[in-house]
PDB file of C-alpha atoms in Angstrom:
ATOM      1  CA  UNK A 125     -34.075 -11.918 -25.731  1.00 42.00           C
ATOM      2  CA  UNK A 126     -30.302 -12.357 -26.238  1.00 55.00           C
ATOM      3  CA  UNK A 127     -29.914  -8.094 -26.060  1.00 62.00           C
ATOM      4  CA  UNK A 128     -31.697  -8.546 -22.509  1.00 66.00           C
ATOM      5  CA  UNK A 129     -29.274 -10.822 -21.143  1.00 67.00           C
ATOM      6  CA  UNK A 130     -26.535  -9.190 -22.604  1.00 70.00           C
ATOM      7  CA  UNK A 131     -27.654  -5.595 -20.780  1.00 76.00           C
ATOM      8  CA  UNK A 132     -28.050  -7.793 -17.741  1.00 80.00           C
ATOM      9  CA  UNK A 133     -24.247  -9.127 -18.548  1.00 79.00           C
ATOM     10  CA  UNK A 134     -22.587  -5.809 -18.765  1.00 81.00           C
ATOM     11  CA  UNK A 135     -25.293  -4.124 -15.648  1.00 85.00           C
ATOM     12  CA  UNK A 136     -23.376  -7.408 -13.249  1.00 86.00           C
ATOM     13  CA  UNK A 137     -20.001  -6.782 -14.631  1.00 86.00           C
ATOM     14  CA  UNK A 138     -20.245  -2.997 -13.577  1.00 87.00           C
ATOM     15  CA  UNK A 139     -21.783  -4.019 -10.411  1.00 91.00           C
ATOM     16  CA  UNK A 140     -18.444  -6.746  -9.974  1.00 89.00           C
ATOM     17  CA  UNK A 141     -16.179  -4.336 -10.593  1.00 90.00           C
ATOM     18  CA  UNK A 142     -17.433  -1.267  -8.538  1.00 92.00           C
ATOM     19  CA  UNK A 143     -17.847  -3.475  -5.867  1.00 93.00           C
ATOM     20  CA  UNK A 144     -14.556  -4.824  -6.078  1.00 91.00           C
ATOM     21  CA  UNK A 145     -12.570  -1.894  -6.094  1.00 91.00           C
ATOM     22  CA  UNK A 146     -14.415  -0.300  -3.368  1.00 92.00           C
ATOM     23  CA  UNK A 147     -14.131  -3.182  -0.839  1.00 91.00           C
ATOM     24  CA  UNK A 148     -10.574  -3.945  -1.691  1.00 90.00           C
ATOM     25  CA  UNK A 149      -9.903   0.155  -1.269  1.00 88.00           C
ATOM     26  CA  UNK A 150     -12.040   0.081   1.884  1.00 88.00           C
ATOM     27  CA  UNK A 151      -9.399  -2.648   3.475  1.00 87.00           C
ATOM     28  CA  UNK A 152      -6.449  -1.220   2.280  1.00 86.00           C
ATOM     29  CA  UNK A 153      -7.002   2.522   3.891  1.00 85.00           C
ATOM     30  CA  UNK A 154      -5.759  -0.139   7.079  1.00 85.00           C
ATOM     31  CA  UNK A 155      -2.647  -2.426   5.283  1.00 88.00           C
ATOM     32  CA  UNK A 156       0.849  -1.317   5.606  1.00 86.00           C
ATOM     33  CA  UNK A 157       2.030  -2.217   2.185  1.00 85.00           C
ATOM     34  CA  UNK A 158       2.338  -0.247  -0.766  1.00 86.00           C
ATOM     35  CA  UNK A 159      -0.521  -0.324  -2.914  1.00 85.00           C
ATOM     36  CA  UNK A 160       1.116  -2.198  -6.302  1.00 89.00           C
ATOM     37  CA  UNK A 161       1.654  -5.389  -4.274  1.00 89.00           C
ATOM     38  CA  UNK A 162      -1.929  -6.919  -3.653  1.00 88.00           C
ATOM     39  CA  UNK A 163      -2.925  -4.739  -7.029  1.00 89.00           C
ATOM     40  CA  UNK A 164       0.007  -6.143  -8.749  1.00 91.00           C
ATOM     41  CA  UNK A 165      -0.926  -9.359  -7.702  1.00 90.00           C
ATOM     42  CA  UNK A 166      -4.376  -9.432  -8.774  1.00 91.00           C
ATOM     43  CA  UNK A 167      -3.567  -8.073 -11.783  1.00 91.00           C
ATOM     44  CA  UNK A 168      -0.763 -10.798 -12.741  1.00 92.00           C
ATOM     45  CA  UNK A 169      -3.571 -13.664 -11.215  1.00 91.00           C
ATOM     46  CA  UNK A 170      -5.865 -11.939 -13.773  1.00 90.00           C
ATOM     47  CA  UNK A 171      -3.753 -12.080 -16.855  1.00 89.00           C
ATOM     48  CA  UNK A 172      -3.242 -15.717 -16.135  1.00 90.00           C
ATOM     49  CA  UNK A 173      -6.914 -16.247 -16.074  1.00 87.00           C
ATOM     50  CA  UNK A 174      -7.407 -14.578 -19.398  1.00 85.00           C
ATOM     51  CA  UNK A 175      -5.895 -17.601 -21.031  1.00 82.00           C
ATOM     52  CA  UNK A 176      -8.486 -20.093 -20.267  1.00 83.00           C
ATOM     53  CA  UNK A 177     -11.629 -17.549 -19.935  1.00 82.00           C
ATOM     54  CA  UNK A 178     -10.879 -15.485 -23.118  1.00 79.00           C
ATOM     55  CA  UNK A 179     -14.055 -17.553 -24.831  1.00 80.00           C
ATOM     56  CA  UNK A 180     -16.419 -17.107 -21.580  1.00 82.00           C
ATOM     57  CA  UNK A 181     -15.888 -13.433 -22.026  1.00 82.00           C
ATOM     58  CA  UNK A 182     -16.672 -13.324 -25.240  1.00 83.00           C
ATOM     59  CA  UNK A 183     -20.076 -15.194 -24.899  1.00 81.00           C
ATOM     60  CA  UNK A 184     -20.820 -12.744 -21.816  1.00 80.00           C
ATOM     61  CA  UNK A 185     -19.726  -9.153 -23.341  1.00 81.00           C
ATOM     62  CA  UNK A 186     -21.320 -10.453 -26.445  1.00 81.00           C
ATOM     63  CA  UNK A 187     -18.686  -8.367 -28.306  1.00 83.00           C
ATOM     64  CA  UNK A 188     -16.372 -10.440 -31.037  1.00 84.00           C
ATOM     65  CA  UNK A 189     -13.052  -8.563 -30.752  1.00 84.00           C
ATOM     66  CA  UNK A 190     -10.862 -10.658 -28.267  1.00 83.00           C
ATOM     67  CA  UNK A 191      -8.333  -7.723 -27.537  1.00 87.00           C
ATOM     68  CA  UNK A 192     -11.770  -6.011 -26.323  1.00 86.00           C
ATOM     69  CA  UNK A 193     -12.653  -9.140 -23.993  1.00 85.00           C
ATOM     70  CA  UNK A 194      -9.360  -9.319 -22.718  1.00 87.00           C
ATOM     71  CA  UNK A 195      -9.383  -5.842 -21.373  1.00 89.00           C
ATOM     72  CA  UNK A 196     -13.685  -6.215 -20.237  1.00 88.00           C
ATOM     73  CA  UNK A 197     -11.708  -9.492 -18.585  1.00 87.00           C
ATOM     74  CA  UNK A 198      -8.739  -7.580 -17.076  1.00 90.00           C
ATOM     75  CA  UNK A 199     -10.438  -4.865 -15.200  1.00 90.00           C
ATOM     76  CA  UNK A 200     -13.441  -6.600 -13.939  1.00 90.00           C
ATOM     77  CA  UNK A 201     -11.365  -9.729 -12.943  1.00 90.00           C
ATOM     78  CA  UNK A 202      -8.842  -7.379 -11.451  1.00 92.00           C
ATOM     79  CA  UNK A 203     -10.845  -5.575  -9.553  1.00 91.00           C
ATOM     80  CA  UNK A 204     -12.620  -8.746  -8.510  1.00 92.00           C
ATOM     81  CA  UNK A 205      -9.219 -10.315  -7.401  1.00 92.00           C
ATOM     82  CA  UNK A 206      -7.852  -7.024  -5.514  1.00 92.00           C
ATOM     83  CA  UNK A 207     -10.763  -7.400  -3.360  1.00 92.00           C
ATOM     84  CA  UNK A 208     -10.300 -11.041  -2.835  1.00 91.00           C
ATOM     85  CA  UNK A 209      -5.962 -10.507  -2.471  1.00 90.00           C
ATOM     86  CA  UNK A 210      -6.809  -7.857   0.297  1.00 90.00           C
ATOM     87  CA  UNK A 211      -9.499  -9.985   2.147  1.00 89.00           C
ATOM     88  CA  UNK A 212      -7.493 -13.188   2.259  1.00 89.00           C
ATOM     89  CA  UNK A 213      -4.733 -10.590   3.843  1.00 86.00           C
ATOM     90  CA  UNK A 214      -7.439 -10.165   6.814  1.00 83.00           C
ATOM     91  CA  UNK A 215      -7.964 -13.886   8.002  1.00 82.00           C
ATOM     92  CA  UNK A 216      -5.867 -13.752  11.148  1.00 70.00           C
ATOM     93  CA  UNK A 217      -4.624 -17.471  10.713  1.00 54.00           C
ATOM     94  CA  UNK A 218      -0.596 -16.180  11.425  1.00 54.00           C
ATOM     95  CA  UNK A 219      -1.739 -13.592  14.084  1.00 54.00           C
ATOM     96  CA  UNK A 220      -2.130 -13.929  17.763  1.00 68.00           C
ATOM     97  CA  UNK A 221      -1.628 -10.662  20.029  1.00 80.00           C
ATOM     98  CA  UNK A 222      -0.814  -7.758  18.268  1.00 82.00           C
ATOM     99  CA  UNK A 223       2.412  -5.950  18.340  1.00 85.00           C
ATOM    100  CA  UNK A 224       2.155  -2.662  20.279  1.00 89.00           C
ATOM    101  CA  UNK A 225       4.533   0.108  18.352  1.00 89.00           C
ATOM    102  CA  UNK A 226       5.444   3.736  18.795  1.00 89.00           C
ATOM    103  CA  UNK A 227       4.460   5.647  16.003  1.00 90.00           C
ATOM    104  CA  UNK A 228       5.898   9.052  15.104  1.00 90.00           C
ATOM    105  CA  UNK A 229       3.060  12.004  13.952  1.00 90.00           C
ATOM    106  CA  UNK A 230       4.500  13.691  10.711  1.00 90.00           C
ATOM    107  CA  UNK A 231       1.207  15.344  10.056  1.00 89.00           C
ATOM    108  CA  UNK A 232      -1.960  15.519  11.673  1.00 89.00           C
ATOM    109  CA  UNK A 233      -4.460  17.603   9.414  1.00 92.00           C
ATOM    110  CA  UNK A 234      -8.477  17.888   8.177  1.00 93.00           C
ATOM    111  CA  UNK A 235      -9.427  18.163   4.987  1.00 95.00           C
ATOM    112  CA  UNK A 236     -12.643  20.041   3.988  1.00 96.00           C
ATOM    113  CA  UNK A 237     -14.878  18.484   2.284  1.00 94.00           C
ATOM    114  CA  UNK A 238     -19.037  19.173   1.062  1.00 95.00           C
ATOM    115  CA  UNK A 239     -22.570  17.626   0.679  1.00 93.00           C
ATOM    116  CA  UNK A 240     -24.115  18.241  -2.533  1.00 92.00           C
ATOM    117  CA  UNK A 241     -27.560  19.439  -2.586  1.00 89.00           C
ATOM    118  CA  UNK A 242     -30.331  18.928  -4.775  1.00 90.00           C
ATOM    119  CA  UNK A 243     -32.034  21.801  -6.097  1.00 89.00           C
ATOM    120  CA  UNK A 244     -33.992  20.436  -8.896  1.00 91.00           C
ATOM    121  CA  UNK A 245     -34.332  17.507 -11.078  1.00 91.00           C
ATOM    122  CA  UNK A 246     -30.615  17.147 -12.787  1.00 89.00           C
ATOM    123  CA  UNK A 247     -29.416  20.006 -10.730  1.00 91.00           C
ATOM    124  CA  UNK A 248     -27.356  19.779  -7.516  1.00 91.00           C
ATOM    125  CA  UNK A 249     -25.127  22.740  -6.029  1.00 92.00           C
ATOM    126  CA  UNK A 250     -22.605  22.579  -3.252  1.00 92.00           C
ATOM    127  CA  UNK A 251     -24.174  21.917   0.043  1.00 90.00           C
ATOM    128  CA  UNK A 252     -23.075  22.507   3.744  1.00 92.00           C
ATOM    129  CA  UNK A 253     -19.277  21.777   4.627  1.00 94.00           C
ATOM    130  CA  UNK A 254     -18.326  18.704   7.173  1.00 95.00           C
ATOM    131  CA  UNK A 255     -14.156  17.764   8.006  1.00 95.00           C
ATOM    132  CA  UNK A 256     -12.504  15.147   8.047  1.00 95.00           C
ATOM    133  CA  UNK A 257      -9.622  14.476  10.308  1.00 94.00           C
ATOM    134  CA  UNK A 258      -5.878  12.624   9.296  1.00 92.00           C
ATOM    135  CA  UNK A 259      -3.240  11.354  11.382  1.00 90.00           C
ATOM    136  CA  UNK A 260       0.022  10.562   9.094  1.00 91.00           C
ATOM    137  CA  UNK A 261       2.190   8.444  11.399  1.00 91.00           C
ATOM    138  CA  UNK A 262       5.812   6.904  10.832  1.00 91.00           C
ATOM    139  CA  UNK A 263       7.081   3.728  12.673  1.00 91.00           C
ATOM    140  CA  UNK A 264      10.657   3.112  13.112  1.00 90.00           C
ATOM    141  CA  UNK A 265      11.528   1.588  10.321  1.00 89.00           C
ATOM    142  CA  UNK A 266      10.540   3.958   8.007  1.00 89.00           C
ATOM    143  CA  UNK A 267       6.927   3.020   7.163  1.00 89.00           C
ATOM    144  CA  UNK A 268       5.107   5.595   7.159  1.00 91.00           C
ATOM    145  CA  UNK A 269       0.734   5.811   6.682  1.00 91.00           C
ATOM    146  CA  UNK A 270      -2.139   8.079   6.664  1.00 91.00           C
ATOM    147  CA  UNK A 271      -5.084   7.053   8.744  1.00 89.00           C
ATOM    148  CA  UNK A 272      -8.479   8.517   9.143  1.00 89.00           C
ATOM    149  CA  UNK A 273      -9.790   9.524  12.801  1.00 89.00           C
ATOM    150  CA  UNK A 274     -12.618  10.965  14.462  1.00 90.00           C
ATOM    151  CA  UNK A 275     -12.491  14.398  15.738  1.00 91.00           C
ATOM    152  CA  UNK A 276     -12.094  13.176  19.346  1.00 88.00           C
ATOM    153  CA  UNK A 277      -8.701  11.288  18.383  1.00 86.00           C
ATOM    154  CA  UNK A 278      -7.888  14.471  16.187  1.00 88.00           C
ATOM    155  CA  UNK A 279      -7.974  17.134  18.931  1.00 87.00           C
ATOM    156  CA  UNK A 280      -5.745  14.469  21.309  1.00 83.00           C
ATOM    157  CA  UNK A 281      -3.250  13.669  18.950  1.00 80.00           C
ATOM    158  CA  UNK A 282      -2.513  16.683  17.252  1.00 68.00           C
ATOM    159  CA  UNK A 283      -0.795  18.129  20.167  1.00 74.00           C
ATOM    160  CA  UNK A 284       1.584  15.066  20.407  1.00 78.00           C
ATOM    161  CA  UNK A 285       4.494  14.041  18.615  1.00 84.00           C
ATOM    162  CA  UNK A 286       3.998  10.080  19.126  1.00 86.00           C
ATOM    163  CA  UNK A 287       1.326   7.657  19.221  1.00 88.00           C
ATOM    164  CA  UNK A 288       0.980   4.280  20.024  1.00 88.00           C
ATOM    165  CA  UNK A 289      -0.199   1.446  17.450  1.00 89.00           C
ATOM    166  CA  UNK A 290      -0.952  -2.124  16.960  1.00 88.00           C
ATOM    167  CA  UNK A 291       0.404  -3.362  14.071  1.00 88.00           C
ATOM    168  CA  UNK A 292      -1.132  -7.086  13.148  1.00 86.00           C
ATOM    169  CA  UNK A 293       0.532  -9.835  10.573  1.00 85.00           C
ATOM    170  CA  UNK A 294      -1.546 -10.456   7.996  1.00 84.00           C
ATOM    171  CA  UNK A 295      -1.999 -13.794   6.355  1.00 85.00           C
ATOM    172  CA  UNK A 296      -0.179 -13.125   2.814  1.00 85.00           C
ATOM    173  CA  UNK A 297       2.640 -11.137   4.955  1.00 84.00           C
ATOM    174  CA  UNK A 298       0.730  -7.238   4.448  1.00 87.00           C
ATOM    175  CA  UNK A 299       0.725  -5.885   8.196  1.00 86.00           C
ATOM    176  CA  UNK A 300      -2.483  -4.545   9.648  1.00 87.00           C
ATOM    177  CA  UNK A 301      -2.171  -1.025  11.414  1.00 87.00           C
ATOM    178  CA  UNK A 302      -4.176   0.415  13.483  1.00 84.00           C
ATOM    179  CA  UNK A 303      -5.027   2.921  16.420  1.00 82.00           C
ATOM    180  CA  UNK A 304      -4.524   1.440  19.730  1.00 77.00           C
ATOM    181  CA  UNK A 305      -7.439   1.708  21.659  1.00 70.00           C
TER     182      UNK A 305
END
């Protein structure tokens, strides 16, 4: 019984963490900030949490070693917290209107990317090719980010050298960017 729920432990910890990550990267592809603040951030709210939940990790890894726990701890509760750092970043509490912004195009390029295929149990090959389209745009002061679009956008704005945006205040101070439409 106790090797059950410790399998059951680790399955939700993976779960946590993958889902973490991927949500938090998910709403960052649209935040104007460099990537080490909200991840820095989660990271130092982690570590802090460590000291009091050293002993819950323990019980839930079911592994002794506390250096071990710590680091279970640190990724899952950082990956946890990234999400949640981002997120709170979202509620539009400061915002109001956005601010409309002339945005320069450094780059506007695809990237080509493929499907895998299976072919067999355990075997999957290369499959057909699909794009993807990137606009890399800098504001005036200096900021500069990549942002996905769909072909339509691509085609239009790779022809010009400027592009309007709305840039958004977020509610820990992280601006929101995106296409206007």
């Amino acid at each position: 019984m106790g090797r059950n729920r410790t399998t059951t432990a680790w399955v939700l910890m993976l779960f946590a963490a993958m889902i973490g990550y991927g949500a938090a990267l998910v709403m960052f592809s649209s935040v104007l900030a460099p990537v080490w603040l909200p991840l820095g951030t989660a990271a130092v709210l982690a570590g802090a949490l460590m000291i009091w939940s050293v002993g819950m990790w323990r019980r839930f890894t079911g592994i002794r070693s506390a250096v071990a726990n710590i680091i279970i701890g640190m990724i899952v509760s950082t990956g946890v917290l990234f999400a949640g750092v981002t997120g709170v970043n979202f509620i539009k509490i400061r915002g109001g209107e956005p601010v409309t912004a002339e945005a320069t195009i450094v780059k506007a390029y695809r990237t080509k990317h493929y499907h895998s295929r299976r072919v067999r149990r355990n075997v999957y090959v290369k499959g057909s090719a699909y794009w993807q389209y990137h606009v890399r745009v800098q504001l005036a002061d200096g900021r500069e980010k990549t942002m996905g679009v769909p072909l339509s956008t691509y085609n239009k704005l790779s022809r010009r050298r400027s592009v309007e945006v709305e840039i958004r205040h977020g509610f820990l101070g992280m601006d929101i960017i995106s296409m206007k439409r």
